[in-house]
């Protein structure tokens, strides 16, 4: 009986340490072993986004000490570049880990153990070959080998065994083969390394896949492109091996190593493949939700750009020879990702409703997305995308049963400048009716902003639909609308631009008074007196409106600005002090309208303050605010809708 009791007690005592160790293993701590040569070691300089730690869910067990970063071999720390050794660079393992924790549930951590040596032969990871390999190693490799006590495989396994006390090894990442280009025994030796790992760590191959990355391709000019075939065929030897494509991954000038974006992309692909093998649904930038629809600004026959219900925009570009590509929307840049067919894809953050200019960029050169309609903006032809409003935006959309007016293209000769010029002219639907053949109409001269042209109000602003709907509902009287370039298509290059003393765009002022007004009155059935003539403009067009109208009050009686660039105006002295003569101003100007958005640049323009200052002087000024919008076309559409009901009544 005593003997039996001793046996049970001894068994229990022997079991306790095992139970304690087993209890410390976190099944939600996924560990991955990373090994290889220079492209796994990392040859690109880490950038800010690589150095910043993604947090405590992505960990590194250093294979060497790194006093500068407070890292000690064999002790977990937050993972950020460099992962390999103190003086190495960005590696695919960096963005492998970041990709993993981005998709995995919050309770799962990811850890990597990283051993790599630039230029090392696969034999350098075989226990039977390492001693002879070290003896023949080139001088530049000796310090790297010494960092792992001349046995990189043993260092990796020693740390892996220690890591198994904390978590579960889930896979192996390899990037090696350049040194063994054309070696018929390479696949067999990789299998030996992999089998040794499985045996030494008691792992099952089906639960521990091997991910192997392709080499730098450099559009077919990669230095080691010859070893692509042996890498691609590795799964024929190792059934749990999976090849990670390097197609489209950008490279450095040596055409041997990836550059930082290339490492990020390759590492992301490692992560996406591992997640896929683990059964997770990986959402990639080119995965478009089913609710996404083709943007109204997309050229018919194209499937992209698309927009989802959250206002995100999805772009695709076929550019097989490009090494990188960017979508630039109003200054915010989104890196595009390339799939294996050479198609680049990107998705934006949710965009605010309304119209946005955008460009694509390859090699530092901006160009227009071939799949989008073009719009003149940013001082040149641009791409554009409309993020639609709901039914509240119907006022700027054509409506069933509403008669449509015309937007005509008018070329005219300006004697003032001895040149042919161009304008767009809107005529209301009733203008063409025989019953109105002798009817004459008031005229609104409507100007765009800096860097845009005479097509802006009809293309980006949908002015004609706003007019049609307002006239049909009785909100606005039928009128002609004239839009000219205003000589502000080119960027501002300095000069005096105080109100009334403008140099930018002031060449238009003489043309408008001496040439444009007479031409419109001659070619169209207009009411030619000042009581039936108005001018308004957005941004710099608002600046021009102040300059023209307040210098020619015998010709205009209505004026408006939408986000008007009316900077530094002193109401007591500007325009010969007209604002100090409120009775005279209010008698001549039947309606003064000014508006702005509530956000960003528009708020800084100070429109509301100027209106209040004018009111304090007795000026009948009217202010409207577009909630939630900035210096953009949705603001100005709303402004036009508010302005036109007050004209010519």
Coordinates of C-alpha atoms in Angstrom, one line a residue:
X1 CA 0.0 0.0 0.0
X2 CA 2.8 2.4 0.9
X3 CA 4.6 1.4 -2.3
X4 CA 1.5 2.2 -4.3
X5 CA 1.1 5.6 -2.5
X6 CA 4.8 6.5 -3.2
X7 CA 4.2 5.7 -6.9
X8 CA 1.1 7.9 -7.1
X9 CA 2.9 10.7 -5.3
X10 CA 6.0 10.5 -7.5
X11 CA 3.8 10.5 -10.6
X12 CA 2.0 13.6 -9.3
X13 CA 5.2 15.4 -8.6
X14 CA 6.6 14.5 -12.0
X15 CA 3.4 15.8 -13.6
X16 CA 3.2 19.1 -11.8
X17 CA 6.1 20.9 -13.7
X18 CA 4.6 19.6 -17.0
X19 CA 1.2 20.9 -16.1
X20 CA 2.6 24.3 -15.0
X21 CA 4.5 24.6 -18.3
X22 CA 1.5 23.5 -20.3
X23 CA -0.7 26.0 -18.6
X24 CA 1.7 28.8 -19.6
X25 CA 1.4 28.0 -23.3
X26 CA -1.0 30.5 -24.9
X27 CA -2.8 28.8 -27.8
X28 CA -3.7 32.3 -29.1
X29 CA 0.0 33.2 -29.4
X30 CA 1.0 32.3 -33.0
X31 CA 4.7 32.0 -33.6
X32 CA 6.5 31.9 -37.0
X33 CA 10.1 31.0 -37.8
X34 CA 11.7 33.2 -40.5
X35 CA 15.0 32.3 -42.2
X36 CA 16.9 32.8 -45.4
X37 CA 19.4 35.1 -47.0
X38 CA 19.7 38.9 -47.8
X39 CA 16.1 39.5 -48.9
X40 CA 14.8 37.9 -45.6
X41 CA 17.6 39.6 -43.7
X42 CA 16.3 42.9 -45.2
X43 CA 18.3 45.2 -47.5
X44 CA 16.1 48.4 -47.6
X45 CA 16.3 51.2 -45.1
X46 CA 13.3 51.1 -42.9
X47 CA 11.0 54.2 -43.1
X48 CA 8.9 55.9 -40.4
X49 CA 6.0 53.5 -40.9
X50 CA 8.3 50.5 -40.5
X51 CA 10.1 51.7 -37.3
X52 CA 6.9 52.6 -35.4
X53 CA 5.8 49.6 -33.4
X54 CA 2.3 48.3 -34.3
X55 CA 1.7 47.4 -30.7
X56 CA 2.0 44.5 -28.2
X57 CA 0.2 42.0 -30.5
X58 CA 3.2 41.7 -32.9
X59 CA 6.3 40.5 -31.0
X60 CA 9.9 39.6 -31.8
X61 CA 12.1 37.1 -30.0
X62 CA 15.5 38.5 -31.0
X63 CA 18.1 36.1 -32.2
X64 CA 20.9 38.4 -31.2
X65 CA 21.3 41.1 -28.6
X66 CA 20.5 44.7 -29.6
X67 CA 21.5 47.0 -26.8
X68 CA 20.7 50.2 -28.7
X69 CA 17.0 49.2 -28.8
X70 CA 17.0 47.4 -25.4
X71 CA 16.5 44.0 -27.0
X72 CA 18.0 40.9 -25.5
X73 CA 18.3 37.6 -27.3
X74 CA 15.5 35.1 -26.4
X75 CA 13.3 37.7 -24.7
X76 CA 10.1 38.9 -26.4
X77 CA 9.7 42.5 -27.3
X78 CA 7.5 44.6 -29.6
X79 CA 8.4 43.9 -33.2
X80 CA 9.5 46.8 -35.5
X81 CA 12.3 47.2 -38.0
X82 CA 15.0 46.0 -38.0
X83 CA 13.9 42.5 -37.0
X84 CA 17.1 40.5 -38.0
X85 CA 20.2 42.2 -36.4
X86 CA 20.9 45.7 -35.3
X87 CA 22.3 47.0 -38.6
X88 CA 20.0 45.1 -41.0
X89 CA 17.0 46.6 -42.9
X90 CA 13.3 46.1 -43.6
X91 CA 12.3 42.5 -44.1
X92 CA 9.2 40.7 -45.4
X93 CA 8.6 39.5 -41.9
X94 CA 7.8 43.0 -40.8
X95 CA 4.7 43.4 -42.9
X96 CA 3.9 39.8 -42.6
X97 CA 3.3 40.3 -38.9
X98 CA 1.4 43.6 -39.4
X99 CA -0.8 42.0 -42.0
X100 CA -1.6 39.1 -39.6
X101 CA -2.7 41.2 -36.6
X102 CA -4.7 43.4 -38.9
X103 CA -7.0 40.5 -39.7
X104 CA -6.7 38.1 -36.8
X105 CA -9.1 38.5 -33.8
X106 CA -7.9 40.9 -31.1
X107 CA -7.1 38.1 -28.6
X108 CA -4.5 36.6 -30.9
X109 CA -0.9 37.7 -30.8
X110 CA 1.8 37.0 -33.4
X111 CA 5.5 36.4 -32.7
X112 CA 8.4 35.9 -35.1
X113 CA 11.9 34.5 -34.6
X114 CA 14.2 35.7 -37.3
X115 CA 17.5 34.3 -38.5
X116 CA 19.0 35.3 -41.8
X117 CA 22.4 35.9 -43.4
X118 CA 23.0 37.8 -46.6
X119 CA 24.3 35.5 -49.4
X120 CA 24.1 32.3 -47.4
X121 CA 23.8 29.0 -49.2
X122 CA 21.0 26.6 -48.1
X123 CA 23.7 24.4 -46.8
X124 CA 24.3 27.0 -44.1
X125 CA 21.1 25.8 -42.5
X126 CA 22.0 22.1 -42.6
X127 CA 23.6 20.8 -39.4
X128 CA 25.7 18.3 -41.3
X129 CA 27.1 21.0 -43.6
X130 CA 27.5 24.1 -41.4
X131 CA 31.0 23.4 -40.0
X132 CA 32.6 22.9 -43.4
X133 CA 30.5 25.8 -44.8
X134 CA 31.8 28.2 -42.1
X135 CA 35.4 27.3 -42.9
X136 CA 34.9 28.3 -46.6
X137 CA 32.7 31.3 -46.0
X138 CA 33.8 34.6 -47.5
X139 CA 35.3 37.2 -45.2
X140 CA 32.3 39.5 -45.3
X141 CA 30.0 36.7 -44.1
X142 CA 32.1 35.7 -41.1
X143 CA 30.8 38.4 -38.7
X144 CA 27.2 37.5 -39.7
X145 CA 27.8 33.8 -39.0
X146 CA 29.6 34.7 -35.7
X147 CA 26.5 36.6 -34.5
X148 CA 24.8 33.2 -34.4
X149 CA 27.8 31.3 -33.0
X150 CA 28.5 29.9 -36.5
X151 CA 25.3 27.9 -36.5
X152 CA 22.3 29.8 -37.6
X153 CA 20.0 26.7 -37.7
X154 CA 20.9 25.8 -34.1
X155 CA 20.2 29.4 -33.0
X156 CA 16.8 29.3 -34.7
X157 CA 15.8 26.0 -33.2
X158 CA 17.1 26.9 -29.7
X159 CA 14.9 30.0 -29.6
X160 CA 12.0 28.2 -31.2
X161 CA 12.0 25.6 -28.4
X162 CA 12.0 28.4 -25.8
X163 CA 9.2 30.1 -27.7
X164 CA 7.1 26.9 -27.6
X165 CA 6.8 27.4 -23.8
X166 CA 4.8 30.6 -24.6
X167 CA 2.9 29.9 -27.7
X168 CA 2.3 27.7 -30.8
X169 CA 4.5 27.5 -33.9
X170 CA 2.2 27.9 -36.8
X171 CA 4.4 28.2 -39.9
X172 CA 7.8 28.8 -41.4
X173 CA 8.7 31.7 -43.7
X174 CA 11.7 31.4 -46.1
X175 CA 13.3 33.6 -48.6
X176 CA 16.4 31.9 -50.0
X177 CA 17.6 30.6 -53.4
X178 CA 19.5 33.4 -55.0
X179 CA 22.8 31.8 -54.0
X180 CA 21.7 28.4 -55.2
X181 CA 20.5 29.5 -58.6
X182 CA 20.3 26.5 -60.9
X183 CA 21.3 24.0 -58.2
X184 CA 19.4 20.7 -58.9
X185 CA 19.8 19.6 -55.3
X186 CA 18.3 22.8 -53.9
X187 CA 14.8 21.6 -53.4
X188 CA 16.0 18.5 -51.7
X189 CA 18.1 20.5 -49.3
X190 CA 15.2 22.8 -48.5
X191 CA 13.2 19.7 -47.7
X192 CA 16.0 18.5 -45.4
X193 CA 16.0 21.9 -43.5
X194 CA 12.2 21.9 -43.3
X195 CA 12.0 18.2 -42.1
X196 CA 14.7 18.9 -39.5
X197 CA 12.7 21.8 -38.1
X198 CA 9.6 19.7 -37.9
X199 CA 11.4 16.9 -36.2
X200 CA 13.4 19.0 -33.8
X201 CA 10.3 20.9 -32.7
X202 CA 7.8 18.0 -33.0
X203 CA 5.6 19.8 -35.5
X204 CA 3.2 18.4 -38.1
X205 CA 3.8 19.6 -41.7
X206 CA 0.0 20.0 -42.2
X207 CA -0.1 22.4 -39.3
X208 CA 3.1 24.2 -40.1
X209 CA 3.2 25.3 -43.8
X210 CA 6.3 26.6 -45.4
X211 CA 6.0 29.9 -47.3
X212 CA 8.7 30.6 -49.8
X213 CA 9.0 34.0 -51.6
X214 CA 10.0 34.6 -55.2
X215 CA 13.1 36.7 -55.9
X216 CA 13.3 40.2 -57.3
X217 CA 11.9 40.2 -60.9
X218 CA 12.7 43.8 -62.0
X219 CA 10.5 43.3 -65.1
X220 CA 12.5 40.2 -66.1
X221 CA 15.9 41.9 -65.4
X222 CA 16.3 40.6 -61.9
X223 CA 19.9 39.5 -61.1
X224 CA 18.8 36.1 -59.8
X225 CA 15.7 35.7 -62.1
X226 CA 17.2 32.3 -63.1
X227 CA 16.2 30.7 -59.8
X228 CA 12.5 31.6 -60.2
X229 CA 11.7 28.2 -61.8
X230 CA 13.2 26.2 -58.9
X231 CA 11.3 28.2 -56.4
X232 CA 8.0 27.9 -58.2
X233 CA 8.5 24.2 -58.5
X234 CA 9.3 23.7 -54.8
X235 CA 5.7 22.6 -53.9
X236 CA 6.3 19.5 -56.1
X237 CA 8.9 18.4 -53.6
X238 CA 7.3 19.8 -50.4
X239 CA 3.5 19.4 -50.5
X240 CA 3.0 21.9 -47.7
X241 CA 5.1 24.6 -49.4
X242 CA 3.4 27.6 -50.9
X243 CA 5.1 30.1 -53.2
X244 CA 4.6 33.8 -52.6
X245 CA 4.6 35.8 -55.8
X246 CA 7.0 38.8 -56.1
X247 CA 5.3 40.0 -59.3
X248 CA 5.0 43.8 -59.2
X249 CA 7.1 44.1 -56.0
X250 CA 9.4 47.0 -56.6
X251 CA 13.2 46.7 -56.2
X252 CA 16.3 48.7 -55.6
X253 CA 18.8 49.8 -58.3
X254 CA 20.8 46.7 -57.8
X255 CA 17.9 44.6 -59.2
X256 CA 18.8 42.0 -56.5
X257 CA 17.0 43.4 -53.4
X258 CA 13.6 44.8 -53.0
X259 CA 13.1 48.4 -52.0
X260 CA 11.0 49.4 -48.9
X261 CA 7.6 49.3 -50.8
X262 CA 8.6 46.0 -52.3
X263 CA 9.3 44.5 -48.9
X264 CA 6.0 45.8 -47.6
X265 CA 4.1 44.3 -50.5
X266 CA 5.9 40.9 -50.4
X267 CA 5.5 40.7 -46.6
X268 CA 1.8 41.6 -47.0
X269 CA 1.5 38.7 -49.5
X270 CA 3.2 36.3 -47.0
X271 CA 0.6 37.4 -44.4
X272 CA -2.4 37.1 -46.7
X273 CA -1.4 33.6 -47.8
X274 CA -0.8 32.4 -44.2
X275 CA -4.2 33.8 -43.1
X276 CA -5.8 32.1 -46.1
X277 CA -4.2 28.8 -45.1
X278 CA -5.5 29.3 -41.5
X279 CA -9.0 29.7 -42.8
X280 CA -9.4 33.5 -42.4
X281 CA -11.3 35.5 -45.0
X282 CA -8.7 38.1 -46.1
X283 CA -10.0 41.4 -47.3
X284 CA -7.6 42.8 -49.9
X285 CA -7.6 46.3 -51.3
X286 CA -8.9 45.0 -54.5
X287 CA -11.8 43.1 -52.8
X288 CA -14.8 45.2 -53.7
X289 CA -18.0 44.9 -51.7
X290 CA -21.1 43.7 -53.5
X291 CA -22.9 47.0 -52.7
X292 CA -20.3 49.0 -54.6
X293 CA -21.5 50.8 -57.8
X294 CA -19.9 52.4 -60.8
X295 CA -19.3 56.1 -60.2
X296 CA -21.3 58.4 -62.4
X297 CA -18.1 60.1 -63.5
X298 CA -16.7 56.8 -64.9
X299 CA -16.5 56.5 -68.7
X300 CA -19.2 54.1 -69.9
X301 CA -17.8 50.7 -70.6
X302 CA -15.4 50.7 -67.6
X303 CA -16.1 48.8 -64.3
X304 CA -14.0 51.2 -62.2
X305 CA -13.9 53.6 -60.4
X306 CA -16.6 52.3 -58.0
X307 CA -18.0 53.6 -54.8
X308 CA -19.4 51.7 -51.8
X309 CA -22.1 52.7 -49.4
X310 CA -19.6 54.2 -47.0
X311 CA -18.3 56.6 -49.7
X312 CA -15.0 54.7 -50.3
X313 CA -13.7 54.8 -53.8
X314 CA -12.2 51.8 -55.5
X315 CA -9.7 52.3 -58.4
X316 CA -8.0 49.9 -60.8
X317 CA -5.2 50.5 -63.3
X318 CA -3.6 48.1 -65.7
X319 CA 0.1 48.9 -65.8
X320 CA 2.2 45.7 -65.9
X321 CA 5.5 47.5 -66.3
X322 CA 5.1 49.9 -63.4
X323 CA 7.0 49.3 -60.1
X324 CA 4.6 51.5 -58.0
X325 CA 1.4 53.5 -58.5
X326 CA -0.5 56.1 -56.4
X327 CA -4.0 57.6 -56.4
X328 CA -3.9 61.2 -55.3
X329 CA -7.2 62.7 -54.3
X330 CA -7.0 66.4 -53.5
X331 CA -3.5 65.9 -52.0
X332 CA -4.1 62.7 -50.0
X333 CA -2.2 59.9 -51.6
X334 CA -3.1 56.2 -51.5
X335 CA -0.6 53.5 -52.5
X336 CA -2.0 51.1 -55.1
X337 CA -1.3 47.4 -54.8
X338 CA -0.6 45.2 -57.8
X339 CA -2.0 41.8 -58.4
X340 CA -0.2 39.1 -60.3
X341 CA -1.7 40.1 -63.6
X342 CA -0.2 43.6 -63.5
X343 CA -3.4 45.4 -62.4
X344 CA -3.0 48.0 -59.7
X345 CA -5.7 48.5 -57.1
X346 CA -6.5 50.9 -54.4
X347 CA -9.3 51.9 -52.0
X348 CA -9.7 55.2 -50.3
X349 CA -10.9 56.2 -46.9
X350 CA -14.6 57.3 -46.8
X351 CA -14.8 60.5 -48.9
X352 CA -17.2 63.3 -48.2
X353 CA -20.1 63.7 -50.5
X354 CA -19.6 65.8 -53.6
X355 CA -17.1 66.1 -56.4
X356 CA -13.4 65.4 -56.0
X357 CA -10.5 65.9 -58.4
X358 CA -7.9 63.1 -58.5
X359 CA -4.9 61.9 -60.4
X360 CA -2.9 58.7 -60.7
X361 CA 0.9 58.8 -60.4
X362 CA 3.6 56.5 -61.7
X363 CA 7.2 57.4 -61.4
X364 CA 6.4 60.8 -60.0
X365 CA 4.3 61.8 -63.0
X366 CA 0.6 62.7 -62.5
X367 CA -1.8 61.5 -65.1
X368 CA -5.5 61.1 -65.6
X369 CA -7.2 57.8 -64.8
X370 CA -8.0 56.4 -68.3
X371 CA -11.4 55.2 -66.9
X372 CA -12.7 58.6 -65.7
X373 CA -14.3 61.6 -67.4
X374 CA -12.0 64.6 -67.5
X375 CA -12.7 68.0 -65.9
X376 CA -10.6 71.2 -66.0
X377 CA -9.3 71.8 -62.5
X378 CA -6.0 72.2 -60.7
X379 CA -4.9 74.3 -63.6
X380 CA -5.1 71.4 -66.0
X381 CA -7.3 68.6 -67.3
X382 CA -8.0 66.3 -64.3
X383 CA -9.8 63.2 -63.3
X384 CA -12.8 63.5 -61.2
X385 CA -15.1 61.3 -59.1
X386 CA -18.6 62.2 -57.7
X387 CA -19.5 60.8 -54.3
X388 CA -23.3 61.0 -54.5
X389 CA -25.7 62.6 -52.0
X390 CA -29.1 61.0 -51.4
X391 CA -32.3 62.6 -52.5
X392 CA -31.2 65.9 -51.0
X393 CA -29.1 66.3 -54.1
X394 CA -31.9 66.0 -56.6
X395 CA -31.9 69.8 -57.1
X396 CA -28.7 69.4 -59.2
X397 CA -29.8 66.3 -61.0
X398 CA -32.1 66.2 -64.1
X399 CA -35.6 65.4 -63.0
X400 CA -38.4 63.6 -64.9
X401 CA -40.9 66.0 -66.4
X402 CA -38.6 69.0 -66.1
X403 CA -37.8 70.7 -69.4
X404 CA -34.1 71.0 -70.0
X405 CA -32.4 74.1 -71.1
X406 CA -29.3 74.2 -73.3
X407 CA -25.6 74.9 -72.6
X408 CA -24.0 76.3 -75.7
X409 CA -20.4 76.7 -76.7
X410 CA -19.7 80.3 -77.9
X411 CA -16.6 81.6 -79.5
X412 CA -16.3 85.3 -79.8
X413 CA -13.7 87.9 -80.8
X414 CA -12.5 90.3 -78.2
X415 CA -11.3 93.5 -79.8
X416 CA -9.8 94.6 -76.4
X417 CA -7.2 91.9 -76.5
X418 CA -7.3 91.0 -80.2
X419 CA -8.0 87.4 -79.6
X420 CA -10.7 84.8 -79.9
X421 CA -12.2 83.7 -76.7
X422 CA -14.6 81.0 -75.5
X423 CA -17.7 81.1 -73.2
X424 CA -20.4 78.7 -72.2
X425 CA -24.0 80.0 -72.3
X426 CA -27.1 78.5 -70.7
X427 CA -30.5 79.3 -72.1
X428 CA -33.7 78.2 -70.3
X429 CA -35.9 75.5 -71.9
X430 CA -38.6 78.1 -72.8
X431 CA -36.0 80.1 -74.8
X432 CA -36.5 77.9 -77.8
X433 CA -40.3 78.0 -77.8
X434 CA -41.9 79.8 -80.7
X435 CA -44.3 81.5 -78.3
X436 CA -41.3 83.2 -76.7
X437 CA -39.5 84.2 -80.0
X438 CA -39.6 87.8 -79.0
X439 CA -39.2 87.4 -75.3
X440 CA -36.0 88.9 -73.7
X441 CA -34.3 87.5 -70.7
X442 CA -32.1 88.8 -67.8
X443 CA -28.5 87.6 -67.6
X444 CA -26.4 86.1 -64.9
X445 CA -22.6 86.2 -65.5
X446 CA -21.3 83.3 -63.5
X447 CA -17.6 82.8 -62.8
X448 CA -15.6 79.7 -61.7
X449 CA -12.5 79.7 -59.4
X450 CA -8.8 79.8 -59.7
X451 CA -7.4 76.9 -61.9
X452 CA -10.7 76.0 -63.4
X453 CA -12.3 77.1 -66.7
X454 CA -15.6 78.1 -68.3
X455 CA -16.8 74.5 -68.4
X456 CA -16.6 74.1 -64.6
X457 CA -20.1 75.3 -63.7
X458 CA -21.8 73.0 -66.2
X459 CA -19.6 69.9 -65.7
X460 CA -18.6 69.9 -62.1
X461 CA -21.3 72.2 -60.8
X462 CA -24.4 70.9 -62.7
X463 CA -25.5 74.5 -63.0
X464 CA -27.9 73.7 -65.9
X465 CA -29.9 71.2 -63.8
X466 CA -30.0 73.6 -60.8
X467 CA -31.4 76.2 -63.1
X468 CA -33.9 73.9 -64.9
X469 CA -35.3 72.6 -61.6
X470 CA -35.5 76.0 -59.9
X471 CA -37.2 77.5 -63.0
X472 CA -39.6 74.6 -63.3
X473 CA -40.6 74.9 -59.6
X474 CA -41.1 78.7 -59.9
X475 CA -38.3 79.4 -57.4
X476 CA -36.3 81.2 -60.1
X477 CA -37.2 83.3 -63.1
X478 CA -36.0 82.1 -66.5
X479 CA -32.6 83.7 -67.2
X480 CA -29.6 83.3 -69.4
X481 CA -26.3 82.3 -67.6
X482 CA -22.9 83.2 -69.2
X483 CA -19.7 81.5 -68.0
X484 CA -16.3 82.6 -69.3
X485 CA -12.7 81.6 -68.5
X486 CA -12.0 84.8 -66.6
X487 CA -8.2 84.5 -67.4
X488 CA -7.7 82.5 -64.2
X489 CA -7.0 79.0 -65.6
X490 CA -3.3 79.5 -65.0
X491 CA -1.9 79.4 -61.4
X492 CA -1.5 82.6 -59.4
X493 CA 2.1 83.8 -59.8
X494 CA 2.1 86.8 -57.5
X495 CA 1.2 90.5 -57.9
X496 CA -1.1 93.0 -56.2
X497 CA -4.5 91.4 -55.7
X498 CA -6.2 93.8 -53.3
X499 CA -9.8 94.4 -54.1
X500 CA -10.1 96.8 -57.0
X501 CA -6.3 96.5 -57.8
X502 CA -6.1 92.9 -59.0
X503 CA -3.4 91.8 -61.3
X504 CA -4.3 88.1 -61.4
X505 CA -7.3 87.8 -63.8
X506 CA -7.7 91.5 -64.3
X507 CA -7.2 91.2 -68.0
X508 CA -10.7 89.8 -68.1
X509 CA -12.3 92.9 -66.7
X510 CA -11.9 95.0 -69.8
X511 CA -12.9 92.1 -72.0
X512 CA -16.1 91.5 -70.0
X513 CA -17.2 95.1 -70.1
X514 CA -16.1 96.0 -73.7
X515 CA -16.5 92.7 -75.5
X516 CA -18.4 89.9 -73.6
X517 CA -21.5 92.0 -72.5
X518 CA -22.0 93.5 -76.0
X519 CA -21.5 90.1 -77.6
X520 CA -24.1 88.4 -75.4
X521 CA -26.6 91.2 -75.9
X522 CA -26.1 91.0 -79.7
X523 CA -26.3 87.2 -80.1
X524 CA -29.0 86.5 -77.5
X525 CA -32.4 88.0 -76.6
X526 CA -31.3 89.8 -73.5
X527 CA -32.7 92.6 -71.3
X528 CA -29.8 95.0 -71.5
X529 CA -30.4 97.3 -68.6
X530 CA -28.5 97.1 -65.3
X531 CA -31.7 95.9 -63.4
X532 CA -31.6 92.7 -65.4
X533 CA -27.9 91.9 -65.2
X534 CA -26.2 90.0 -62.3
X535 CA -22.7 88.7 -61.6
X536 CA -21.5 86.0 -59.2
X537 CA -18.5 83.7 -58.8
X538 CA -17.0 81.1 -56.6
X539 CA -13.6 81.5 -54.9
X540 CA -11.5 83.8 -57.2
X541 CA -14.6 84.3 -59.3
X542 CA -16.1 85.9 -56.2
X543 CA -13.0 88.2 -56.0
X544 CA -13.6 89.1 -59.7
X545 CA -17.3 89.7 -59.0
X546 CA -16.5 92.3 -56.4
X547 CA -13.9 94.0 -58.7
X548 CA -16.1 94.1 -61.7
X549 CA -19.5 94.9 -60.2
X550 CA -18.3 97.5 -57.7
X551 CA -16.4 99.3 -60.4
X552 CA -19.3 99.1 -62.8
X553 CA -22.4 99.6 -60.8
X554 CA -24.1 101.3 -63.8
X555 CA -24.2 97.9 -65.4
X556 CA -25.1 95.4 -62.6
X557 CA -27.6 95.3 -59.8
X558 CA -27.2 91.9 -58.3
X559 CA -24.0 90.2 -57.0
X560 CA -23.0 87.1 -55.2
X561 CA -20.0 85.2 -54.0
X562 CA -19.6 81.5 -53.1
X563 CA -16.6 80.9 -50.9
X564 CA -15.4 84.2 -52.3
X565 CA -11.7 85.0 -52.1
X566 CA -12.3 88.4 -50.6
X567 CA -9.2 88.7 -48.4
X568 CA -8.2 91.7 -46.4
X569 CA -11.0 94.0 -47.5
X570 CA -11.4 97.1 -45.5
X571 CA -15.1 97.9 -45.9
X572 CA -14.5 101.6 -45.0
X573 CA -12.0 102.3 -47.8
X574 CA -12.4 99.6 -50.5
X575 CA -13.9 100.6 -53.9
X576 CA -13.8 104.3 -53.1
X577 CA -15.6 103.7 -49.9
X578 CA -18.9 102.6 -51.5
X579 CA -19.8 100.5 -48.4
X580 CA -19.7 103.6 -46.2
X581 CA -22.5 105.0 -48.4
X582 CA -25.1 102.4 -47.5
X583 CA -28.1 104.2 -49.0
X584 CA -26.4 104.5 -52.4
X585 CA -25.2 100.9 -52.3
X586 CA -28.5 99.5 -51.3
X587 CA -30.3 101.5 -54.0
X588 CA -28.0 100.3 -56.8
X589 CA -27.4 96.7 -55.6
X590 CA -30.8 95.0 -55.3
X591 CA -29.3 91.9 -53.7
X592 CA -25.8 91.0 -52.3
X593 CA -25.3 87.4 -51.4
X594 CA -22.3 85.8 -49.8
X595 CA -21.8 82.2 -48.6
X596 CA -19.3 79.6 -47.5
X597 CA -18.9 76.1 -46.2
X598 CA -18.4 75.4 -42.5
X599 CA -15.2 73.3 -42.8
X600 CA -11.5 73.8 -43.5
X601 CA -10.4 76.5 -45.9
X602 CA -13.8 77.9 -46.4
X603 CA -14.2 78.7 -42.7
X604 CA -10.8 80.5 -42.7
X605 CA -11.9 82.8 -45.5
X606 CA -13.9 84.8 -43.0
X607 CA -16.9 85.4 -45.2
X608 CA -19.4 85.5 -42.3
X609 CA -17.3 88.2 -40.5
X610 CA -17.2 90.3 -43.6
X611 CA -20.9 90.1 -44.0
X612 CA -21.4 91.1 -40.4
X613 CA -19.0 94.1 -40.9
X614 CA -20.9 95.1 -44.0
X615 CA -24.2 94.9 -42.1
X616 CA -22.8 97.0 -39.4
X617 CA -22.3 99.7 -42.0
X618 CA -25.9 99.4 -43.1
X619 CA -25.3 97.3 -46.2
X620 CA -28.1 94.8 -47.1
X621 CA -25.9 91.7 -47.2
X622 CA -27.2 88.2 -47.0
X623 CA -25.2 85.2 -45.7
X624 CA -25.7 81.5 -46.2
X625 CA -23.7 78.6 -44.8
X626 CA -23.3 75.1 -46.3
X627 CA -23.0 72.7 -43.3
X628 CA -20.3 70.1 -43.4
X629 CA -18.6 71.2 -46.7
X630 CA -15.3 72.9 -47.5
X631 CA -13.9 74.6 -50.6
X632 CA -15.6 72.3 -53.0
X633 CA -18.3 72.0 -55.7
X634 CA -21.0 70.8 -53.4
X635 CA -20.7 74.0 -51.4
X636 CA -21.0 76.1 -54.6
X637 CA -24.0 74.1 -55.9
X638 CA -25.8 74.8 -52.7
X639 CA -24.8 78.4 -52.9
X640 CA -26.2 78.8 -56.5
X641 CA -29.4 77.2 -55.4
X642 CA -29.8 79.7 -52.6
X643 CA -28.8 82.7 -54.8
X644 CA -30.9 82.4 -57.9
X645 CA -34.4 82.7 -56.4
X646 CA -33.6 86.3 -55.4
X647 CA -32.6 87.5 -58.9
X648 CA -34.6 89.7 -61.1
X649 CA -37.8 89.8 -58.9

